PDB file of C-alpha atoms and ligand atoms in Angstrom:
ATOM      1  CA  MET A   1      69.135  16.229 -18.517  1.00  0.00           C
ATOM      2  CA  THR A   2      67.898  19.636 -17.461  1.00  0.00           C
ATOM      3  CA  ALA A   3      66.200  19.974 -14.101  1.00  0.00           C
ATOM      4  CA  ARG A   4      62.423  20.171 -13.998  1.00  0.00           C
ATOM      5  CA  ALA A   5      61.067  23.700 -14.312  1.00  0.00           C
ATOM      6  CA  THR A   6      58.760  25.218 -11.703  1.00  0.00           C
ATOM      7  CA  VAL A   7      56.035  27.739 -12.480  1.00  0.00           C
ATOM      8  CA  LEU A   8      54.240  29.673  -9.738  1.00  0.00           C
ATOM      9  CA  PHE A   9      50.915  31.331 -10.536  1.00  0.00           C
ATOM     10  CA  ASP A  10      49.044  34.215  -8.987  1.00  0.00           C
ATOM     11  CA  ILE A  11      45.259  33.727  -9.088  1.00  0.00           C
ATOM     12  CA  ASP A  12      43.268  36.954  -9.576  1.00  0.00           C
ATOM     13  CA  GLY A  13      43.964  38.677 -12.873  1.00  0.00           C
ATOM     14  CA  THR A  14      46.338  35.875 -13.874  1.00  0.00           C
ATOM     15  CA  LEU A  15      44.479  32.540 -13.883  1.00  0.00           C
ATOM     16  CA  VAL A  16      40.963  33.969 -13.505  1.00  0.00           C
ATOM     17  CA  ARG A  17      39.376  37.420 -13.620  1.00  0.00           C
ATOM     18  CA  ARG A  18      36.039  39.131 -12.956  1.00  0.00           C
ATOM     19  CA  THR A  19      35.003  36.337 -10.597  1.00  0.00           C
ATOM     20  CA  GLY A  20      32.335  38.508  -8.954  1.00  0.00           C
ATOM     21  CA  PRO A  21      31.847  40.491  -5.731  1.00  0.00           C
ATOM     22  CA  GLN A  22      31.635  37.407  -3.483  1.00  0.00           C
ATOM     23  CA  HIS A  23      35.287  37.565  -2.397  1.00  0.00           C
ATOM     24  CA  ARG A  24      34.991  41.179  -1.208  1.00  0.00           C
ATOM     25  CA  LEU A  25      31.609  40.433   0.358  1.00  0.00           C
ATOM     26  CA  ALA A  26      33.092  37.565   2.353  1.00  0.00           C
ATOM     27  CA  LEU A  27      35.736  39.890   3.825  1.00  0.00           C
ATOM     28  CA  VAL A  28      33.151  42.551   4.724  1.00  0.00           C
ATOM     29  CA  GLU A  29      30.741  40.007   6.170  1.00  0.00           C
ATOM     30  CA  ALA A  30      33.460  38.278   8.234  1.00  0.00           C
ATOM     31  CA  ILE A  31      34.428  41.541   9.926  1.00  0.00           C
ATOM     32  CA  ARG A  32      30.767  42.346  10.563  1.00  0.00           C
ATOM     33  CA  LEU A  33      30.139  38.902  12.025  1.00  0.00           C
ATOM     34  CA  VAL A  34      33.090  39.072  14.421  1.00  0.00           C
ATOM     35  CA  THR A  35      33.116  42.780  15.366  1.00  0.00           C
ATOM     36  CA  GLY A  36      29.586  43.933  14.599  1.00  0.00           C
ATOM     37  CA  VAL A  37      31.034  46.794  12.549  1.00  0.00           C
ATOM     38  CA  GLU A  38      30.299  47.562   8.905  1.00  0.00           C
ATOM     39  CA  THR A  39      33.486  48.051   6.845  1.00  0.00           C
ATOM     40  CA  THR A  40      34.312  48.390   3.165  1.00  0.00           C
ATOM     41  CA  THR A  41      37.030  47.628   0.649  1.00  0.00           C
ATOM     42  CA  ASP A  42      36.307  50.978  -1.028  1.00  0.00           C
ATOM     43  CA  GLY A  43      39.448  53.071  -1.109  1.00  0.00           C
ATOM     44  CA  ILE A  44      41.740  50.107  -0.446  1.00  0.00           C
ATOM     45  CA  PRO A  45      44.056  49.163  -3.337  1.00  0.00           C
ATOM     46  CA  VAL A  46      43.151  45.475  -3.013  1.00  0.00           C
ATOM     47  CA  HIS A  47      44.810  44.549  -6.302  1.00  0.00           C
ATOM     48  CA  GLY A  48      47.992  42.590  -5.570  1.00  0.00           C
ATOM     49  CA  MET A  49      47.412  42.662  -1.804  1.00  0.00           C
ATOM     50  CA  LEU A  50      47.213  39.700   0.582  1.00  0.00           C
ATOM     51  CA  ASP A  51      43.740  39.128   2.055  1.00  0.00           C
ATOM     52  CA  PRO A  52      44.883  39.481   5.694  1.00  0.00           C
ATOM     53  CA  ASP A  53      46.418  42.878   4.819  1.00  0.00           C
ATOM     54  CA  ILE A  54      43.162  43.935   3.167  1.00  0.00           C
ATOM     55  CA  LEU A  55      41.212  42.878   6.275  1.00  0.00           C
ATOM     56  CA  ARG A  56      43.618  44.836   8.463  1.00  0.00           C
ATOM     57  CA  LEU A  57      43.219  48.012   6.383  1.00  0.00           C
ATOM     58  CA  MET A  58      39.418  47.638   6.341  1.00  0.00           C
ATOM     59  CA  MET A  59      39.376  47.409  10.121  1.00  0.00           C
ATOM     60  CA  ASP A  60      41.889  50.242  10.585  1.00  0.00           C
ATOM     61  CA  ALA A  61      39.761  52.501   8.369  1.00  0.00           C
ATOM     62  CA  ALA A  62      36.736  51.777  10.578  1.00  0.00           C
ATOM     63  CA  GLY A  63      38.759  52.081  13.783  1.00  0.00           C
ATOM     64  CA  VAL A  64      37.830  48.566  14.863  1.00  0.00           C
ATOM     65  CA  SER A  65      39.913  45.659  16.130  1.00  0.00           C
ATOM     66  CA  GLY A  66      39.214  41.952  16.234  1.00  0.00           C
ATOM     67  CA  ASP A  67      40.847  38.546  16.375  1.00  0.00           C
ATOM     68  CA  MET A  68      42.382  38.154  12.922  1.00  0.00           C
ATOM     69  CA  GLY A  69      42.450  34.364  13.136  1.00  0.00           C
ATOM     70  CA  VAL A  70      38.721  34.246  13.810  1.00  0.00           C
ATOM     71  CA  ILE A  71      37.962  36.768  11.058  1.00  0.00           C
ATOM     72  CA  VAL A  72      40.118  34.865   8.540  1.00  0.00           C
ATOM     73  CA  ALA A  73      38.278  31.638   9.381  1.00  0.00           C
ATOM     74  CA  ALA A  74      34.895  33.354   9.083  1.00  0.00           C
ATOM     75  CA  ALA A  75      35.721  34.909   5.689  1.00  0.00           C
ATOM     76  CA  GLN A  76      36.564  31.494   4.267  1.00  0.00           C
ATOM     77  CA  GLU A  77      33.380  29.921   5.580  1.00  0.00           C
ATOM     78  CA  ILE A  78      31.268  32.750   4.208  1.00  0.00           C
ATOM     79  CA  TYR A  79      32.900  32.527   0.788  1.00  0.00           C
ATOM     80  CA  ASP A  80      32.167  28.805   0.743  1.00  0.00           C
ATOM     81  CA  ASP A  81      28.483  29.655   1.073  1.00  0.00           C
ATOM     82  CA  ILE A  82      28.324  32.327  -1.630  1.00  0.00           C
ATOM     83  CA  VAL A  83      30.936  31.335  -4.233  1.00  0.00           C
ATOM     84  CA  PRO A  84      29.370  31.139  -7.719  1.00  0.00           C
ATOM     85  CA  SER A  85      28.766  27.551  -8.773  1.00  0.00           C
ATOM     86  CA  ASN A  86      30.458  27.966 -12.135  1.00  0.00           C
ATOM     87  CA  LEU A  87      33.414  30.236 -12.887  1.00  0.00           C
ATOM     88  CA  ARG A  88      34.670  28.388 -15.939  1.00  0.00           C
ATOM     89  CA  ASP A  89      34.065  31.344 -18.236  1.00  0.00           C
ATOM     90  CA  LYS A  90      36.243  33.496 -15.966  1.00  0.00           C
ATOM     91  CA  VAL A  91      39.460  31.630 -16.774  1.00  0.00           C
ATOM     92  CA  CYS A  92      41.922  34.004 -18.469  1.00  0.00           C
ATOM     93  CA  PRO A  93      42.860  33.500 -22.130  1.00  0.00           C
ATOM     94  CA  GLY A  94      45.431  30.778 -22.766  1.00  0.00           C
ATOM     95  CA  VAL A  95      45.390  29.452 -19.189  1.00  0.00           C
ATOM     96  CA  LEU A  96      43.756  26.094 -19.794  1.00  0.00           C
ATOM     97  CA  ASP A  97      45.968  25.237 -22.777  1.00  0.00           C
ATOM     98  CA  LEU A  98      49.079  26.331 -20.910  1.00  0.00           C
ATOM     99  CA  LEU A  99      48.288  24.265 -17.796  1.00  0.00           C
ATOM    100  CA  GLU A 100      47.546  21.198 -19.927  1.00  0.00           C
ATOM    101  CA  ARG A 101      50.857  21.730 -21.727  1.00  0.00           C
ATOM    102  CA  LEU A 102      52.895  22.188 -18.523  1.00  0.00           C
ATOM    103  CA  ARG A 103      51.343  19.594 -16.231  1.00  0.00           C
ATOM    104  CA  GLY A 104      53.449  16.654 -17.399  1.00  0.00           C
ATOM    105  CA  ASN A 105      56.933  18.129 -17.144  1.00  0.00           C
ATOM    106  CA  THR A 106      56.672  21.145 -14.844  1.00  0.00           C
ATOM    107  CA  SER A 107      56.015  21.634 -11.127  1.00  0.00           C
ATOM    108  CA  LEU A 108      53.038  23.961 -10.709  1.00  0.00           C
ATOM    109  CA  ALA A 109      52.019  25.867  -7.584  1.00  0.00           C
ATOM    110  CA  LEU A 110      49.918  28.831  -6.519  1.00  0.00           C
ATOM    111  CA  VAL A 111      51.321  31.988  -4.932  1.00  0.00           C
ATOM    112  CA  THR A 112      48.335  34.151  -4.084  1.00  0.00           C
ATOM    113  CA  GLY A 113      47.008  36.685  -1.611  1.00  0.00           C
ATOM    114  CA  ASN A 114      43.701  34.772  -1.491  1.00  0.00           C
ATOM    115  CA  LEU A 115      42.950  33.014   1.790  1.00  0.00           C
ATOM    116  CA  SER A 116      43.416  29.314   1.181  1.00  0.00           C
ATOM    117  CA  ARG A 117      39.818  28.141   1.046  1.00  0.00           C
ATOM    118  CA  ILE A 118      38.757  31.165  -0.988  1.00  0.00           C
ATOM    119  CA  GLY A 119      41.500  30.550  -3.554  1.00  0.00           C
ATOM    120  CA  ARG A 120      40.870  26.806  -3.603  1.00  0.00           C
ATOM    121  CA  ARG A 121      37.122  27.185  -4.032  1.00  0.00           C
ATOM    122  CA  LYS A 122      37.500  29.836  -6.727  1.00  0.00           C
ATOM    123  CA  LEU A 123      39.804  27.651  -8.834  1.00  0.00           C
ATOM    124  CA  GLU A 124      37.701  24.563  -8.242  1.00  0.00           C
ATOM    125  CA  ARG A 125      34.641  26.381  -9.625  1.00  0.00           C
ATOM    126  CA  ALA A 126      36.782  27.606 -12.538  1.00  0.00           C
ATOM    127  CA  GLY A 127      37.685  23.982 -13.273  1.00  0.00           C
ATOM    128  CA  ILE A 128      41.471  24.389 -12.874  1.00  0.00           C
ATOM    129  CA  GLY A 129      42.102  23.645  -9.192  1.00  0.00           C
ATOM    130  CA  HIS A 130      43.361  20.128  -9.887  1.00  0.00           C
ATOM    131  CA  PHE A 131      46.456  21.462 -11.673  1.00  0.00           C
ATOM    132  CA  PHE A 132      47.847  22.782  -8.385  1.00  0.00           C
ATOM    133  CA  PRO A 133      48.669  20.227  -5.705  1.00  0.00           C
ATOM    134  CA  PHE A 134      50.318  22.952  -3.601  1.00  0.00           C
ATOM    135  CA  GLY A 135      49.443  26.558  -2.979  1.00  0.00           C
ATOM    136  CA  ALA A 136      50.965  29.296  -0.843  1.00  0.00           C
ATOM    137  CA  PHE A 137      47.948  31.348   0.259  1.00  0.00           C
ATOM    138  CA  GLY A 138      47.452  34.750   1.848  1.00  0.00           C
ATOM    139  CA  GLU A 139      47.396  33.658   5.485  1.00  0.00           C
ATOM    140  CA  MET A 140      50.545  31.519   5.210  1.00  0.00           C
ATOM    141  CA  ALA A 141      53.190  34.280   5.210  1.00  0.00           C
ATOM    142  CA  PRO A 142      53.273  38.030   5.898  1.00  0.00           C
ATOM    143  CA  THR A 143      54.382  39.021   2.376  1.00  0.00           C
ATOM    144  CA  ARG A 144      54.002  37.797  -1.183  1.00  0.00           C
ATOM    145  CA  GLY A 145      57.763  37.269  -1.342  1.00  0.00           C
ATOM    146  CA  GLY A 146      57.437  35.034   1.705  1.00  0.00           C
ATOM    147  CA  LEU A 147      54.640  33.101   0.006  1.00  0.00           C
ATOM    148  CA  ALA A 148      56.795  32.544  -3.085  1.00  0.00           C
ATOM    149  CA  ARG A 149      59.636  31.288  -0.883  1.00  0.00           C
ATOM    150  CA  LEU A 150      57.241  28.886   0.822  1.00  0.00           C
ATOM    151  CA  ALA A 151      56.190  27.430  -2.540  1.00  0.00           C
ATOM    152  CA  ILE A 152      59.776  27.133  -3.764  1.00  0.00           C
ATOM    153  CA  GLU A 153      60.810  25.334  -0.578  1.00  0.00           C
ATOM    154  CA  HIS A 154      57.804  23.045  -0.675  1.00  0.00           C
ATOM    155  CA  ILE A 155      58.565  21.960  -4.221  1.00  0.00           C
ATOM    156  CA  GLY A 156      62.291  21.685  -3.543  1.00  0.00           C
ATOM    157  CA  ALA A 157      62.782  23.361  -6.905  1.00  0.00           C
ATOM    158  CA  GLU A 158      66.161  22.871  -8.548  1.00  0.00           C
ATOM    159  CA  GLY A 159      65.482  23.876 -12.159  1.00  0.00           C
ATOM    160  CA  PRO A 160      64.406  27.273 -13.466  1.00  0.00           C
ATOM    161  CA  ILE A 161      61.633  28.928 -11.428  1.00  0.00           C
ATOM    162  CA  THR A 162      59.179  31.450 -12.827  1.00  0.00           C
ATOM    163  CA  LEU A 163      56.454  33.457 -11.116  1.00  0.00           C
ATOM    164  CA  ILE A 164      53.565  34.628 -13.303  1.00  0.00           C
ATOM    165  CA  GLY A 165      51.315  37.433 -12.101  1.00  0.00           C
ATOM    166  CA  ASP A 166      49.423  40.534 -13.111  1.00  0.00           C
ATOM    167  CA  ALA A 167      50.524  43.005 -10.417  1.00  0.00           C
ATOM    168  CA  PRO A 168      53.755  44.820  -9.533  1.00  0.00           C
ATOM    169  CA  GLN A 169      53.720  42.911  -6.222  1.00  0.00           C
ATOM    170  CA  ASP A 170      54.109  39.641  -8.141  1.00  0.00           C
ATOM    171  CA  VAL A 171      57.181  40.969  -9.934  1.00  0.00           C
ATOM    172  CA  LEU A 172      58.666  42.169  -6.636  1.00  0.00           C
ATOM    173  CA  ALA A 173      57.988  38.807  -4.978  1.00  0.00           C
ATOM    174  CA  ALA A 174      59.897  37.101  -7.800  1.00  0.00           C
ATOM    175  CA  ARG A 175      62.789  39.521  -7.496  1.00  0.00           C
ATOM    176  CA  GLU A 176      63.011  39.008  -3.729  1.00  0.00           C
ATOM    177  CA  ASN A 177      63.495  35.302  -4.379  1.00  0.00           C
ATOM    178  CA  GLY A 178      65.879  35.668  -7.306  1.00  0.00           C
ATOM    179  CA  ILE A 179      63.499  33.940  -9.725  1.00  0.00           C
ATOM    180  CA  ARG A 180      62.153  34.906 -13.134  1.00  0.00           C
ATOM    181  CA  SER A 181      59.018  37.009 -13.411  1.00  0.00           C
ATOM    182  CA  ILE A 182      56.447  37.120 -16.166  1.00  0.00           C
ATOM    183  CA  ALA A 183      53.823  39.841 -15.972  1.00  0.00           C
ATOM    184  CA  VAL A 184      50.509  39.463 -17.779  1.00  0.00           C
ATOM    185  CA  ARG A 185      48.196  42.301 -18.754  1.00  0.00           C
ATOM    186  CA  THR A 186      45.032  40.350 -17.935  1.00  0.00           C
ATOM    187  CA  GLY A 187      44.507  42.095 -14.598  1.00  0.00           C
ATOM    188  CA  VAL A 188      43.661  45.659 -13.675  1.00  0.00           C
ATOM    189  CA  THR A 189      47.186  47.079 -13.312  1.00  0.00           C
ATOM    190  CA  PRO A 190      47.223  50.503 -15.009  1.00  0.00           C
ATOM    191  CA  PRO A 191      49.296  50.781 -18.206  1.00  0.00           C
ATOM    192  CA  GLY A 192      52.939  51.532 -17.512  1.00  0.00           C
ATOM    193  CA  GLU A 193      53.089  50.119 -13.987  1.00  0.00           C
ATOM    194  CA  LEU A 194      54.217  46.659 -15.065  1.00  0.00           C
ATOM    195  CA  GLU A 195      56.922  48.129 -17.312  1.00  0.00           C
ATOM    196  CA  ALA A 196      58.083  50.284 -14.412  1.00  0.00           C
ATOM    197  CA  CYS A 197      58.872  47.267 -12.232  1.00  0.00           C
ATOM    198  CA  GLU A 198      60.814  45.576 -15.055  1.00  0.00           C
ATOM    199  CA  PRO A 199      59.685  41.950 -15.119  1.00  0.00           C
ATOM    200  CA  ASP A 200      61.661  39.573 -17.325  1.00  0.00           C
ATOM    201  CA  TYR A 201      58.755  39.404 -19.768  1.00  0.00           C
ATOM    202  CA  ILE A 202      55.438  41.191 -20.195  1.00  0.00           C
ATOM    203  CA  LEU A 203      52.681  39.381 -22.095  1.00  0.00           C
ATOM    204  CA  ASP A 204      49.240  40.587 -23.155  1.00  0.00           C
ATOM    205  CA  ASP A 205      47.865  37.248 -21.981  1.00  0.00           C
ATOM    206  CA  LEU A 206      49.004  33.666 -21.485  1.00  0.00           C
ATOM    207  CA  THR A 207      48.271  32.661 -25.088  1.00  0.00           C
ATOM    208  CA  GLN A 208      51.616  34.367 -25.744  1.00  0.00           C
ATOM    209  CA  LEU A 209      53.651  32.265 -23.326  1.00  0.00           C
ATOM    210  CA  LEU A 210      56.317  30.167 -25.049  1.00  0.00           C
ATOM    211  CA  ALA A 211      58.394  27.321 -23.660  1.00  0.00           C
ATOM    212  CA  ASP A 212      61.464  29.587 -24.038  1.00  0.00           C
ATOM    213  CA  HIS A 213      60.059  31.955 -21.441  1.00  0.00           C
ATOM    214  CA  LEU A 214      60.277  29.249 -18.763  1.00  0.00           C
ATOM    215  CA  GLU A 215      63.747  27.836 -19.456  1.00  0.00           C
TER     216      GLU A 215
HETATM  217 MG1   MG B 301      46.680  39.201  -9.203  1.00  0.00          MG
END
């Protein structure tokens, strides 16, 4: 008998995309609430970054400091209030079929830069949150590689482990943990950048994922 496979999923650009400005707004509003200072995500390469790192860069750019724990808590509360009620049409192609196919015989987990309640709420509104009993979220480790390690340890994975994501940082996080990486072109990574970081597979979207890719 082969050991049960584990598949770790990024959220933005991988499971869902174009989920609206509410996530960015929650970060901006949280900093304003706690520090009184107006900041922006403009000019910050948020794609593939962890939310706490984005918050840090926003505050550095405005020359402001604040208690990160308080700001992180505020951002999650604010997102709760403004998250769109229905994000089901934002689920990336092939995702729903794939999750249905994997749920019985594969351990599934999230590895995402989203703060936990933001990521949870987003997937809940997209109708796919229930597939993921465990998630490693942005505030749980300092790097994406650390988040992947957290998920792997939590699951106690013994079989093949794959991380699926849309950004170079996802591929690097997989490499740091010695696990397989699958890059999908459903995010906003410019052409060529995924090839450059040499994931094990690159797919246009998750309709192309085959069982062979995960073994
Ligand atoms: Mg992503």
